[in-house]
Amino acid sequence: MSETLEFTADVEKETAPLYERVKSVIPEFEWRMHAPYIAAINRLKKEKGAVILAHNYQTPEIFHCVSDFAGDSLQLAREAAKTDAQIIVQAGVHFMAETSKILSPDKTVLIPDMQAGCSLASSITGADVRLLRERFPGVPIVTYVNTSAEVKAESDICCTSSNAVDVVESLGVDRVFMIPDQYLAKNVAKQTKVEILTWAGSCEVHERFTADDIRAFRKSHPGVVVLAHPECPPEVVEEADFAGSTSAMIGYVEDKRPKRVVMVTECSMSDNVAASLPDVDFVRPCNLCPHMKRITLPKILHSLQTMTHEVHVDPVIAVRARQAVENMLKVGSPKARALAA
Ligand code: 13P
Ligand code: SF4
């Protein structure tokens, strides 16, 4: 890992405009630790012509101060497909880096920590999907992007939480498999006439929320607007005022500017939005994703310095996985459709 860097007067001056963006969510003593890494990363990134793609769940010092692009899973996939940079550093989890590699096979894709996994991605294997095909011949398989390249390769089409209903309906059939998130599948099933079969996977962050939690937020914070991610169990989504992907939730707060809001999702996201919307009061239940939190500034710097850890995808698997991801991208940008509660 890289050496400890000093908070010098030059670093302070260089990073002052960035601190302005995040000072409402990062205390000064913490900034003194982050700033030297931010300065070093931004310098090295420029030197190497690299881009940093960050998921909305990254911490504010990554999201606001070193990322070139931040977004939800679908936006990150689109960005990876179109960037001109030769080096992509994925500030997110492994399946996101694999998706970038699948879409940009000639580029170097780095992930600062190889252990940054996902409970959904580890809930299913390519062999499981082959078994589903054998048992349910002819039923198309829609696979959440939160899966390995091998699982994507066995699928007809991918989806994310922002386009899942559109993807399911694009197939023009009565019955589909939607794997591996049982809760996303159940939430989508309420929005369409298509019969949805699913798998028993779940997100370890969102499955912890309960309908009682939402009722408790409303009781303790009267008037609070509740936004939930569709990886939450359906009874949680039913209690919410709005449900949508991470970027759809951010869009809701930016457009509607509720006085007080709770985002029922990974908690770094509230910090990221709160940093730019000081007039909104965020109630913050803190469920952290341990995988997303493996990505830190020192690891991003180390990744750029040493060009590690490079993500590789078997070319045969990559071609088939790419087809499933491209099929999804062809469905187009999501309509202004929320997985309404
Ligand atoms: P989205 O950003 O696509 O909503 O996904 C949320 C998530 O849990 C990613 O791991
Ligand atoms: Fe996976 Fe959930 Fe973490 Fe997203 S928040 S990476 S779905 S475990």
Short mmCIF file of C-alpha atoms in Angstrom, two decimals, residues 94-334:
data_model
loop_
_atom_site.label_atom_id
_atom_site.label_comp_id
_atom_site.label_asym_id
_atom_site.label_seq_id
_atom_site.Cartn_x
_atom_site.Cartn_y
_atom_site.Cartn_z
CA HIS A 94 -16.12 -6.43 -8.97
CA PHE A 95 -19.15 -7.08 -11.20
CA MET A 96 -19.09 -3.41 -12.23
CA ALA A 97 -15.43 -3.67 -13.23
CA GLU A 98 -16.17 -6.86 -15.16
CA THR A 99 -19.04 -5.12 -16.96
CA SER A 100 -16.66 -2.32 -17.94
CA LYS A 101 -14.13 -4.86 -19.23
CA ILE A 102 -16.83 -6.73 -21.17
CA LEU A 103 -17.89 -3.48 -22.86
CA SER A 104 -14.34 -2.18 -23.38
CA PRO A 105 -12.23 -5.31 -23.91
CA ASP A 106 -9.24 -3.41 -25.30
CA LYS A 107 -8.99 -1.12 -22.29
CA THR A 108 -7.21 -1.70 -19.03
CA VAL A 109 -9.80 -2.00 -16.29
CA LEU A 110 -8.53 -1.75 -12.72
CA ILE A 111 -10.28 -2.40 -9.45
CA PRO A 112 -8.57 -1.08 -6.30
CA ASP A 113 -9.62 -4.12 -4.26
CA MET A 114 -10.28 -7.51 -5.83
CA GLN A 115 -12.28 -8.59 -2.76
CA ALA A 116 -15.00 -6.02 -3.44
CA GLY A 117 -17.75 -8.53 -4.19
CA CYS A 118 -21.54 -8.55 -3.92
CA SER A 119 -23.94 -10.93 -2.15
CA LEU A 120 -26.11 -11.04 -5.27
CA ALA A 121 -23.22 -11.86 -7.60
CA SER A 122 -22.08 -14.66 -5.32
CA SER A 123 -25.58 -16.18 -5.05
CA ILE A 124 -25.54 -17.79 -8.50
CA THR A 125 -23.12 -19.47 -10.92
CA GLY A 126 -23.09 -20.13 -14.64
CA ALA A 127 -23.84 -23.81 -13.92
CA ASP A 128 -26.99 -22.76 -11.99
CA VAL A 129 -28.22 -20.81 -15.02
CA ARG A 130 -27.56 -23.76 -17.34
CA LEU A 131 -29.66 -25.91 -15.01
CA LEU A 132 -32.51 -23.37 -15.13
CA ARG A 133 -32.41 -23.53 -18.94
CA GLU A 134 -32.59 -27.31 -18.89
CA ARG A 135 -35.51 -27.32 -16.45
CA PHE A 136 -37.42 -24.43 -18.07
CA PRO A 137 -36.68 -24.64 -21.80
CA GLY A 138 -37.74 -21.60 -23.78
CA VAL A 139 -38.14 -19.24 -20.79
CA PRO A 140 -35.89 -16.21 -21.43
CA ILE A 141 -33.39 -15.38 -18.72
CA VAL A 142 -33.11 -11.74 -17.65
CA THR A 143 -30.05 -11.29 -15.46
CA TYR A 144 -29.40 -8.41 -13.11
CA VAL A 145 -26.01 -6.79 -13.84
CA ASN A 146 -25.03 -7.64 -10.25
CA THR A 147 -23.66 -11.00 -11.47
CA SER A 148 -20.41 -12.49 -12.74
CA ALA A 149 -19.45 -12.42 -16.43
CA GLU A 150 -20.02 -16.19 -16.51
CA VAL A 151 -23.64 -15.77 -15.38
CA LYS A 152 -24.21 -12.95 -17.85
CA ALA A 153 -22.81 -15.17 -20.61
CA GLU A 154 -25.53 -17.75 -19.94
CA SER A 155 -28.29 -15.10 -20.09
CA ASP A 156 -30.46 -13.65 -22.84
CA ILE A 157 -30.35 -10.09 -21.62
CA CYS A 158 -29.20 -8.09 -18.60
CA CYS A 159 -31.09 -5.46 -16.64
CA THR A 160 -30.43 -2.99 -13.86
CA SER A 161 -32.81 -1.60 -11.28
CA SER A 162 -33.46 1.40 -13.53
CA ASN A 163 -34.59 -0.50 -16.63
CA ALA A 164 -35.84 -3.86 -15.30
CA VAL A 165 -39.52 -3.38 -16.26
CA ASP A 166 -38.61 -2.12 -19.75
CA VAL A 167 -36.22 -5.03 -20.29
CA VAL A 168 -38.78 -7.66 -19.20
CA GLU A 169 -41.46 -6.13 -21.43
CA SER A 170 -39.09 -5.77 -24.40
CA LEU A 171 -39.02 -9.56 -24.76
CA GLY A 172 -42.68 -9.85 -25.78
CA VAL A 173 -43.27 -13.09 -23.86
CA ASP A 174 -45.63 -14.15 -21.03
CA ARG A 175 -43.02 -15.57 -18.67
CA VAL A 176 -39.38 -14.78 -17.90
CA PHE A 177 -36.77 -15.66 -15.34
CA MET A 178 -35.39 -12.66 -13.55
CA ILE A 179 -32.30 -13.65 -11.59
CA PRO A 180 -30.76 -13.58 -9.03
CA ASP A 181 -32.49 -10.88 -6.92
CA GLN A 182 -35.74 -12.29 -5.57
CA TYR A 183 -36.83 -8.88 -4.25
CA LEU A 184 -36.13 -6.90 -7.41
CA ALA A 185 -38.02 -9.65 -9.28
CA LYS A 186 -41.02 -9.41 -6.94
CA ASN A 187 -41.05 -5.62 -7.14
CA VAL A 188 -40.89 -5.76 -10.95
CA ALA A 189 -43.68 -8.40 -11.03
CA LYS A 190 -46.01 -5.79 -9.53
CA GLN A 191 -45.36 -3.45 -12.45
CA THR A 192 -46.00 -5.83 -15.33
CA LYS A 193 -48.35 -8.53 -16.57
CA VAL A 194 -45.38 -10.73 -17.48
CA GLU A 195 -45.02 -13.68 -15.09
CA ILE A 196 -41.67 -13.46 -13.31
CA LEU A 197 -39.81 -16.51 -12.05
CA THR A 198 -36.82 -15.82 -9.89
CA TRP A 199 -33.87 -17.04 -7.81
CA ALA A 200 -33.26 -16.86 -4.06
CA GLY A 201 -30.51 -14.21 -4.10
CA SER A 202 -30.70 -10.94 -2.21
CA CYS A 203 -28.65 -7.86 -1.44
CA GLU A 204 -27.24 -8.08 2.07
CA VAL A 205 -27.66 -4.32 2.54
CA HIS A 206 -31.26 -3.88 1.34
CA GLU A 207 -32.70 -7.11 2.73
CA ARG A 208 -32.06 -5.79 6.25
CA PHE A 209 -34.69 -3.03 5.96
CA THR A 210 -38.17 -3.89 7.23
CA ALA A 211 -41.61 -2.34 6.82
CA ASP A 212 -41.49 -1.59 10.58
CA ASP A 213 -38.33 0.50 9.99
CA ILE A 214 -40.23 2.66 7.51
CA ARG A 215 -43.17 3.10 9.87
CA ALA A 216 -40.71 4.06 12.62
CA PHE A 217 -39.05 6.71 10.36
CA ARG A 218 -42.46 8.22 9.65
CA LYS A 219 -43.33 8.28 13.35
CA SER A 220 -40.06 9.79 14.53
CA HIS A 221 -39.70 12.20 11.58
CA PRO A 222 -43.20 13.44 10.66
CA GLY A 223 -43.54 14.47 7.03
CA VAL A 224 -40.45 12.55 5.91
CA VAL A 225 -40.48 11.42 2.27
CA VAL A 226 -39.39 7.79 2.01
CA LEU A 227 -37.43 6.62 -1.05
CA ALA A 228 -36.54 2.94 -1.33
CA HIS A 229 -34.32 0.93 -3.61
CA PRO A 230 -36.11 -1.96 -5.39
CA GLU A 231 -33.57 -4.43 -3.95
CA CYS A 232 -35.55 -3.96 -0.70
CA PRO A 233 -38.21 -6.54 0.17
CA PRO A 234 -41.61 -5.73 -1.44
CA GLU A 235 -43.25 -4.90 1.90
CA VAL A 236 -40.62 -2.16 2.36
CA VAL A 237 -41.18 -0.80 -1.14
CA GLU A 238 -44.93 -0.78 -0.46
CA GLU A 239 -44.40 1.48 2.55
CA ALA A 240 -42.25 3.93 0.56
CA ASP A 241 -43.36 7.03 -1.39
CA PHE A 242 -41.10 6.22 -4.33
CA ALA A 243 -38.81 3.40 -5.39
CA GLY A 244 -36.13 3.47 -8.04
CA SER A 245 -32.47 2.95 -8.85
CA THR A 246 -29.85 4.91 -6.94
CA SER A 247 -29.79 7.62 -9.62
CA ALA A 248 -33.60 7.71 -9.80
CA MET A 249 -33.65 8.35 -6.04
CA ILE A 250 -31.08 11.14 -6.42
CA GLY A 251 -33.10 12.61 -9.31
CA TYR A 252 -36.23 12.58 -7.15
CA VAL A 253 -34.54 14.59 -4.38
CA GLU A 254 -32.94 17.02 -6.84
CA ASP A 255 -36.25 17.67 -8.64
CA LYS A 256 -38.70 17.68 -5.78
CA ARG A 257 -36.47 19.07 -3.00
CA PRO A 258 -38.46 17.49 -0.14
CA LYS A 259 -37.86 19.22 3.21
CA ARG A 260 -36.93 15.93 4.82
CA VAL A 261 -36.11 12.63 3.17
CA VAL A 262 -34.90 9.15 4.01
CA MET A 263 -33.13 7.08 1.35
CA VAL A 264 -33.70 3.45 2.19
CA THR A 265 -30.46 2.20 0.66
CA GLU A 266 -26.69 2.15 1.27
CA CYS A 267 -25.98 5.14 3.48
CA SER A 268 -23.03 6.84 1.73
CA MET A 269 -25.47 7.92 -0.94
CA SER A 270 -27.26 10.29 1.45
CA ASP A 271 -23.91 11.96 2.25
CA ASN A 272 -23.20 12.37 -1.47
CA VAL A 273 -26.53 14.02 -2.17
CA ALA A 274 -26.55 16.02 1.09
CA ALA A 275 -23.19 17.57 0.14
CA SER A 276 -24.83 19.38 -2.80
CA LEU A 277 -28.31 19.92 -1.31
CA PRO A 278 -27.82 21.61 2.07
CA ASP A 279 -31.50 22.68 2.20
CA VAL A 280 -32.73 19.06 2.40
CA ASP A 281 -32.74 17.29 5.77
CA PHE A 282 -31.58 13.68 5.37
CA VAL A 283 -32.63 11.05 7.89
CA ARG A 284 -29.78 8.52 7.65
CA PRO A 285 -30.26 4.92 8.64
CA CYS A 286 -26.75 3.59 8.22
CA ASN A 287 -26.60 0.32 6.32
CA LEU A 288 -23.17 0.18 4.70
CA CYS A 289 -22.19 -2.18 1.90
CA PRO A 290 -18.96 -3.82 3.15
CA HIS A 291 -17.93 -4.51 -0.45
CA MET A 292 -18.33 -0.94 -1.68
CA LYS A 293 -16.49 0.28 1.42
CA ARG A 294 -13.39 -1.74 0.49
CA ILE A 295 -12.64 0.97 -2.04
CA THR A 296 -10.66 3.79 -0.39
CA LEU A 297 -8.51 6.69 -1.56
CA PRO A 298 -5.19 4.98 -0.63
CA LYS A 299 -6.28 1.88 -2.59
CA ILE A 300 -7.28 3.97 -5.62
CA LEU A 301 -3.87 5.68 -5.55
CA HIS A 302 -2.09 2.35 -5.20
CA SER A 303 -4.13 0.97 -8.07
CA LEU A 304 -3.05 3.81 -10.37
CA GLN A 305 0.58 3.67 -9.22
CA THR A 306 0.96 -0.07 -9.74
CA MET A 307 -1.72 -0.64 -12.41
CA THR A 308 -3.40 -3.22 -10.20
CA HIS A 309 -5.66 -5.07 -9.92
CA GLU A 310 -6.34 -5.64 -13.56
CA VAL A 311 -9.68 -7.25 -14.32
CA HIS A 312 -9.61 -9.99 -16.96
CA VAL A 313 -12.55 -11.81 -18.48
CA ASP A 314 -12.12 -14.99 -20.50
CA PRO A 315 -12.59 -13.77 -24.12
CA VAL A 316 -15.07 -16.56 -24.97
CA ILE A 317 -17.21 -15.73 -21.93
CA ALA A 318 -16.77 -12.00 -22.58
CA VAL A 319 -18.26 -12.20 -26.10
CA ARG A 320 -21.41 -13.96 -24.84
CA ALA A 321 -21.70 -11.73 -21.77
CA ARG A 322 -21.29 -8.65 -23.95
CA GLN A 323 -24.22 -9.75 -26.08
CA ALA A 324 -26.46 -9.89 -22.99
CA VAL A 325 -25.28 -6.45 -21.81
CA GLU A 326 -25.63 -4.94 -25.30
CA ASN A 327 -29.13 -6.38 -25.62
CA MET A 328 -29.94 -4.43 -22.47
CA LEU A 329 -28.32 -1.20 -23.71
CA LYS A 330 -30.41 -1.47 -26.92
CA VAL A 331 -33.60 -1.34 -24.86
CA GLY A 332 -32.72 2.32 -24.41
CA SER A 333 -32.72 4.71 -21.54
CA PRO A 334 -35.30 4.02 -18.89
#
